[in-house]
PDB file of C-alpha atoms in Angstrom:
ATOM      1  CA  UNK A   1      47.299 -24.859 -76.989  1.00 53.00           C
ATOM      2  CA  UNK A   2      47.786 -21.937 -79.311  1.00 56.00           C
ATOM      3  CA  UNK A   3      48.970 -18.343 -78.888  1.00 53.00           C
ATOM      4  CA  UNK A   4      48.514 -15.391 -78.809  1.00 54.00           C
ATOM      5  CA  UNK A   5      48.663 -14.480 -75.157  1.00 56.00           C
ATOM      6  CA  UNK A   6      49.199 -16.772 -72.218  1.00 59.00           C
ATOM      7  CA  UNK A   7      47.470 -20.148 -72.396  1.00 66.00           C
ATOM      8  CA  UNK A   8      47.580 -23.168 -70.179  1.00 64.00           C
ATOM      9  CA  UNK A   9      45.702 -26.371 -69.929  1.00 65.00           C
ATOM     10  CA  UNK A  10      45.135 -28.213 -66.699  1.00 58.00           C
ATOM     11  CA  UNK A  11      45.364 -31.816 -67.791  1.00 61.00           C
ATOM     12  CA  UNK A  12      45.004 -33.515 -64.445  1.00 59.00           C
ATOM     13  CA  UNK A  13      43.471 -32.335 -61.226  1.00 53.00           C
ATOM     14  CA  UNK A  14      43.270 -34.798 -58.409  1.00 58.00           C
ATOM     15  CA  UNK A  15      44.088 -34.283 -54.760  1.00 52.00           C
ATOM     16  CA  UNK A  16      45.774 -37.611 -54.131  1.00 62.00           C
ATOM     17  CA  UNK A  17      49.163 -39.103 -53.472  1.00 65.00           C
ATOM     18  CA  UNK A  18      51.248 -40.274 -56.371  1.00 72.00           C
ATOM     19  CA  UNK A  19      52.802 -43.676 -55.753  1.00 74.00           C
ATOM     20  CA  UNK A  20      56.433 -43.629 -54.538  1.00 81.00           C
ATOM     21  CA  UNK A  21      57.292 -44.178 -58.228  1.00 85.00           C
ATOM     22  CA  UNK A  22      55.038 -42.464 -60.778  1.00 85.00           C
ATOM     23  CA  UNK A  23      55.493 -41.626 -64.462  1.00 87.00           C
ATOM     24  CA  UNK A  24      53.911 -38.645 -66.229  1.00 87.00           C
ATOM     25  CA  UNK A  25      54.162 -39.107 -69.986  1.00 88.00           C
ATOM     26  CA  UNK A  26      52.811 -37.384 -73.120  1.00 86.00           C
ATOM     27  CA  UNK A  27      53.521 -36.651 -76.764  1.00 87.00           C
ATOM     28  CA  UNK A  28      54.458 -33.035 -77.592  1.00 84.00           C
ATOM     29  CA  UNK A  29      54.959 -30.903 -80.687  1.00 83.00           C
ATOM     30  CA  UNK A  30      55.817 -27.198 -80.589  1.00 81.00           C
ATOM     31  CA  UNK A  31      56.077 -24.469 -83.193  1.00 79.00           C
ATOM     32  CA  UNK A  32      56.654 -20.732 -83.209  1.00 77.00           C
ATOM     33  CA  UNK A  33      57.593 -20.451 -79.533  1.00 75.00           C
ATOM     34  CA  UNK A  34      58.626 -17.021 -78.265  1.00 71.00           C
ATOM     35  CA  UNK A  35      58.749 -18.240 -74.660  1.00 73.00           C
ATOM     36  CA  UNK A  36      59.423 -21.773 -73.387  1.00 77.00           C
ATOM     37  CA  UNK A  37      56.505 -24.178 -73.021  1.00 80.00           C
ATOM     38  CA  UNK A  38      56.240 -25.730 -69.544  1.00 81.00           C
ATOM     39  CA  UNK A  39      55.288 -29.085 -68.054  1.00 81.00           C
ATOM     40  CA  UNK A  40      54.459 -28.279 -64.431  1.00 80.00           C
ATOM     41  CA  UNK A  41      53.611 -30.556 -61.527  1.00 82.00           C
ATOM     42  CA  UNK A  42      52.414 -28.875 -58.324  1.00 81.00           C
ATOM     43  CA  UNK A  43      51.796 -30.481 -54.956  1.00 82.00           C
ATOM     44  CA  UNK A  44      49.170 -29.471 -52.394  1.00 81.00           C
ATOM     45  CA  UNK A  45      51.711 -27.240 -50.622  1.00 84.00           C
ATOM     46  CA  UNK A  46      52.325 -25.171 -53.769  1.00 83.00           C
ATOM     47  CA  UNK A  47      55.777 -26.654 -54.455  1.00 82.00           C
ATOM     48  CA  UNK A  48      56.453 -27.545 -58.077  1.00 82.00           C
ATOM     49  CA  UNK A  49      58.768 -29.298 -60.497  1.00 83.00           C
ATOM     50  CA  UNK A  50      59.005 -27.891 -64.028  1.00 83.00           C
ATOM     51  CA  UNK A  51      60.432 -29.115 -67.306  1.00 81.00           C
ATOM     52  CA  UNK A  52      60.624 -26.643 -70.188  1.00 82.00           C
ATOM     53  CA  UNK A  53      60.645 -26.942 -73.956  1.00 81.00           C
ATOM     54  CA  UNK A  54      62.816 -24.060 -75.132  1.00 80.00           C
ATOM     55  CA  UNK A  55      62.231 -21.769 -78.087  1.00 78.00           C
ATOM     56  CA  UNK A  56      64.833 -23.881 -79.909  1.00 79.00           C
ATOM     57  CA  UNK A  57      62.585 -26.924 -79.369  1.00 78.00           C
ATOM     58  CA  UNK A  58      64.920 -28.644 -76.884  1.00 82.00           C
ATOM     59  CA  UNK A  59      63.769 -29.781 -73.407  1.00 85.00           C
ATOM     60  CA  UNK A  60      65.606 -28.448 -70.338  1.00 82.00           C
ATOM     61  CA  UNK A  61      65.281 -27.884 -66.599  1.00 82.00           C
ATOM     62  CA  UNK A  62      66.604 -25.029 -64.463  1.00 78.00           C
ATOM     63  CA  UNK A  63      68.357 -24.657 -61.139  1.00 71.00           C
ATOM     64  CA  UNK A  64      69.446 -21.664 -59.101  1.00 61.00           C
ATOM     65  CA  UNK A  65      72.682 -19.914 -59.962  1.00 61.00           C
ATOM     66  CA  UNK A  66      73.558 -17.056 -57.616  1.00 61.00           C
ATOM     67  CA  UNK A  67      70.069 -17.188 -56.119  1.00 59.00           C
ATOM     68  CA  UNK A  68      68.201 -16.944 -59.451  1.00 61.00           C
ATOM     69  CA  UNK A  69      66.662 -19.771 -61.517  1.00 61.00           C
ATOM     70  CA  UNK A  70      68.752 -19.033 -64.576  1.00 65.00           C
ATOM     71  CA  UNK A  71      71.022 -22.077 -64.903  1.00 72.00           C
ATOM     72  CA  UNK A  72      69.654 -24.198 -67.783  1.00 78.00           C
ATOM     73  CA  UNK A  73      70.440 -27.881 -68.263  1.00 81.00           C
ATOM     74  CA  UNK A  74      69.436 -29.234 -71.661  1.00 83.00           C
ATOM     75  CA  UNK A  75      68.065 -32.773 -71.685  1.00 85.00           C
ATOM     76  CA  UNK A  76      69.254 -34.823 -74.644  1.00 80.00           C
ATOM     77  CA  UNK A  77      69.540 -33.571 -78.203  1.00 81.00           C
ATOM     78  CA  UNK A  78      66.016 -34.298 -79.478  1.00 82.00           C
ATOM     79  CA  UNK A  79      64.242 -31.328 -81.024  1.00 80.00           C
ATOM     80  CA  UNK A  80      60.489 -30.980 -80.345  1.00 79.00           C
ATOM     81  CA  UNK A  81      60.143 -28.189 -82.902  1.00 80.00           C
ATOM     82  CA  UNK A  82      57.666 -29.251 -85.591  1.00 80.00           C
ATOM     83  CA  UNK A  83      58.166 -32.935 -84.581  1.00 84.00           C
ATOM     84  CA  UNK A  84      56.094 -35.169 -82.322  1.00 88.00           C
ATOM     85  CA  UNK A  85      58.224 -36.172 -79.334  1.00 88.00           C
ATOM     86  CA  UNK A  86      57.303 -38.407 -76.393  1.00 90.00           C
ATOM     87  CA  UNK A  87      58.517 -37.017 -73.048  1.00 89.00           C
ATOM     88  CA  UNK A  88      58.181 -39.028 -69.828  1.00 90.00           C
ATOM     89  CA  UNK A  89      59.117 -37.921 -66.314  1.00 89.00           C
ATOM     90  CA  UNK A  90      59.664 -40.848 -63.919  1.00 91.00           C
ATOM     91  CA  UNK A  91      59.391 -39.543 -60.347  1.00 89.00           C
ATOM     92  CA  UNK A  92      61.038 -41.379 -57.451  1.00 90.00           C
ATOM     93  CA  UNK A  93      59.689 -39.783 -54.281  1.00 87.00           C
ATOM     94  CA  UNK A  94      61.689 -42.014 -51.934  1.00 89.00           C
ATOM     95  CA  UNK A  95      65.026 -40.832 -53.383  1.00 91.00           C
ATOM     96  CA  UNK A  96      63.658 -37.316 -54.179  1.00 89.00           C
ATOM     97  CA  UNK A  97      64.760 -37.545 -57.817  1.00 90.00           C
ATOM     98  CA  UNK A  98      63.327 -38.004 -61.293  1.00 90.00           C
ATOM     99  CA  UNK A  99      64.491 -39.325 -64.654  1.00 92.00           C
ATOM    100  CA  UNK A 100      63.612 -37.938 -68.086  1.00 91.00           C
ATOM    101  CA  UNK A 101      62.905 -40.144 -71.096  1.00 92.00           C
ATOM    102  CA  UNK A 102      62.639 -38.722 -74.602  1.00 90.00           C
ATOM    103  CA  UNK A 103      61.239 -41.018 -77.279  1.00 91.00           C
ATOM    104  CA  UNK A 104      61.845 -43.954 -74.954  1.00 91.00           C
ATOM    105  CA  UNK A 105      65.520 -43.183 -74.337  1.00 91.00           C
ATOM    106  CA  UNK A 106      66.634 -42.220 -70.822  1.00 92.00           C
ATOM    107  CA  UNK A 107      68.229 -38.798 -71.378  1.00 90.00           C
ATOM    108  CA  UNK A 108      68.643 -37.669 -67.743  1.00 90.00           C
ATOM    109  CA  UNK A 109      68.933 -39.685 -64.542  1.00 92.00           C
ATOM    110  CA  UNK A 110      68.634 -38.746 -60.886  1.00 92.00           C
ATOM    111  CA  UNK A 111      67.692 -35.083 -61.240  1.00 90.00           C
ATOM    112  CA  UNK A 112      67.203 -33.861 -57.675  1.00 88.00           C
ATOM    113  CA  UNK A 113      63.889 -32.250 -56.840  1.00 86.00           C
ATOM    114  CA  UNK A 114      64.049 -28.477 -56.991  1.00 82.00           C
ATOM    115  CA  UNK A 115      62.435 -28.157 -53.563  1.00 80.00           C
ATOM    116  CA  UNK A 116      63.199 -30.215 -50.474  1.00 80.00           C
ATOM    117  CA  UNK A 117      59.525 -30.005 -49.545  1.00 82.00           C
ATOM    118  CA  UNK A 118      58.049 -31.221 -52.893  1.00 82.00           C
ATOM    119  CA  UNK A 119      55.769 -34.135 -51.972  1.00 82.00           C
ATOM    120  CA  UNK A 120      53.863 -36.926 -53.691  1.00 82.00           C
ATOM    121  CA  UNK A 121      50.595 -35.359 -52.496  1.00 80.00           C
ATOM    122  CA  UNK A 122      49.886 -33.988 -55.977  1.00 76.00           C
ATOM    123  CA  UNK A 123      47.516 -31.120 -56.689  1.00 75.00           C
ATOM    124  CA  UNK A 124      47.777 -30.850 -60.481  1.00 76.00           C
ATOM    125  CA  UNK A 125      49.731 -31.424 -63.673  1.00 81.00           C
ATOM    126  CA  UNK A 126      49.634 -28.543 -66.185  1.00 78.00           C
ATOM    127  CA  UNK A 127      50.972 -28.000 -69.683  1.00 79.00           C
ATOM    128  CA  UNK A 128      51.598 -24.295 -70.257  1.00 77.00           C
ATOM    129  CA  UNK A 129      52.164 -22.201 -73.377  1.00 76.00           C
ATOM    130  CA  UNK A 130      53.023 -18.667 -72.288  1.00 68.00           C
ATOM    131  CA  UNK A 131      53.332 -16.390 -75.322  1.00 65.00           C
ATOM    132  CA  UNK A 132      53.410 -12.772 -76.372  1.00 63.00           C
ATOM    133  CA  UNK A 133      50.242 -11.166 -77.719  1.00 56.00           C
ATOM    134  CA  UNK A 134      51.462 -11.267 -81.343  1.00 56.00           C
ATOM    135  CA  UNK A 135      52.667 -14.854 -81.187  1.00 66.00           C
ATOM    136  CA  UNK A 136      51.485 -17.659 -83.424  1.00 73.00           C
ATOM    137  CA  UNK A 137      53.027 -20.273 -81.132  1.00 76.00           C
ATOM    138  CA  UNK A 138      51.445 -23.669 -80.770  1.00 79.00           C
ATOM    139  CA  UNK A 139      51.892 -26.584 -78.353  1.00 79.00           C
ATOM    140  CA  UNK A 140      50.177 -29.836 -79.304  1.00 81.00           C
ATOM    141  CA  UNK A 141      49.712 -32.519 -76.635  1.00 82.00           C
ATOM    142  CA  UNK A 142      48.483 -36.068 -77.162  1.00 83.00           C
ATOM    143  CA  UNK A 143      48.531 -39.490 -75.491  1.00 84.00           C
ATOM    144  CA  UNK A 144      48.877 -38.343 -71.880  1.00 83.00           C
ATOM    145  CA  UNK A 145      49.477 -41.105 -69.322  1.00 84.00           C
ATOM    146  CA  UNK A 146      50.048 -41.059 -65.571  1.00 83.00           C
ATOM    147  CA  UNK A 147      50.930 -44.457 -64.162  1.00 82.00           C
ATOM    148  CA  UNK A 148      52.624 -46.179 -61.247  1.00 82.00           C
ATOM    149  CA  UNK A 149      56.071 -47.364 -62.268  1.00 83.00           C
ATOM    150  CA  UNK A 150      59.746 -46.674 -61.635  1.00 84.00           C
ATOM    151  CA  UNK A 151      60.475 -46.576 -65.367  1.00 85.00           C
ATOM    152  CA  UNK A 152      59.067 -45.508 -68.732  1.00 86.00           C
ATOM    153  CA  UNK A 153      56.913 -47.845 -70.836  1.00 83.00           C
ATOM    154  CA  UNK A 154      55.871 -47.331 -74.465  1.00 80.00           C
ATOM    155  CA  UNK A 155      52.165 -46.497 -74.742  1.00 76.00           C
ATOM    156  CA  UNK A 156      51.324 -49.890 -76.226  1.00 74.00           C
ATOM    157  CA  UNK A 157      52.744 -51.608 -73.122  1.00 73.00           C
ATOM    158  CA  UNK A 158      50.794 -49.575 -70.550  1.00 72.00           C
ATOM    159  CA  UNK A 159      47.910 -51.630 -69.212  1.00 62.00           C
ATOM    160  CA  UNK A 160      44.387 -50.269 -69.018  1.00 52.00           C
ATOM    161  CA  UNK A 161      42.339 -49.529 -65.887  1.00 46.00           C
ATOM    162  CA  UNK A 162      43.646 -51.467 -62.920  1.00 42.00           C
ATOM    163  CA  UNK A 163      47.157 -51.354 -64.396  1.00 46.00           C
ATOM    164  CA  UNK A 164      47.966 -48.034 -62.802  1.00 46.00           C
ATOM    165  CA  UNK A 165      46.528 -45.488 -65.227  1.00 46.00           C
ATOM    166  CA  UNK A 166      44.317 -42.834 -63.717  1.00 42.00           C
ATOM    167  CA  UNK A 167      41.119 -42.990 -65.741  1.00 41.00           C
ATOM    168  CA  UNK A 168      40.224 -39.849 -67.667  1.00 42.00           C
ATOM    169  CA  UNK A 169      36.565 -39.712 -66.687  1.00 39.00           C
ATOM    170  CA  UNK A 170      37.466 -39.750 -62.991  1.00 42.00           C
ATOM    171  CA  UNK A 171      40.561 -37.573 -62.711  1.00 40.00           C
ATOM    172  CA  UNK A 172      41.065 -35.365 -65.747  1.00 39.00           C
ATOM    173  CA  UNK A 173      39.768 -31.849 -65.956  1.00 38.00           C
ATOM    174  CA  UNK A 174      40.091 -29.866 -69.176  1.00 34.00           C
TER     175      UNK A 174
END
């Protein structure tokens, strides 16, 4: 994805339940951000969970403070700016939480879902670069995996079709 203007890519579109434990994982590299890049998962009811990559290159999530989503919680110390970084979100729908792995290291554990009504009946996963008109921002995405597991696995340990990966030709829409 590249600026200027708002851009987003719908990487996965599939009206289907995620398993009780599902991991969404990809490699990211950002540069020139004027607004945070977003990893967004939305269920069929319109509820979503978002992780952001800030203009400083650091991942974070938000929660309400005084009724507004302005409380930021940075995740780890890894900087995605100009560097390839692997980010994995391990969702646990039974406990209504998720964990965040950065470059294989668990950086956040048991983050409560933002919405009490967020479900595993997933509508889409999007990667968003929202920029100003004059921006030269760029978000590179590679090696995207969605698989059934309660924990992160390095890409070389994720099994092929039948091992839990949703096959690109069936479920991915670009």
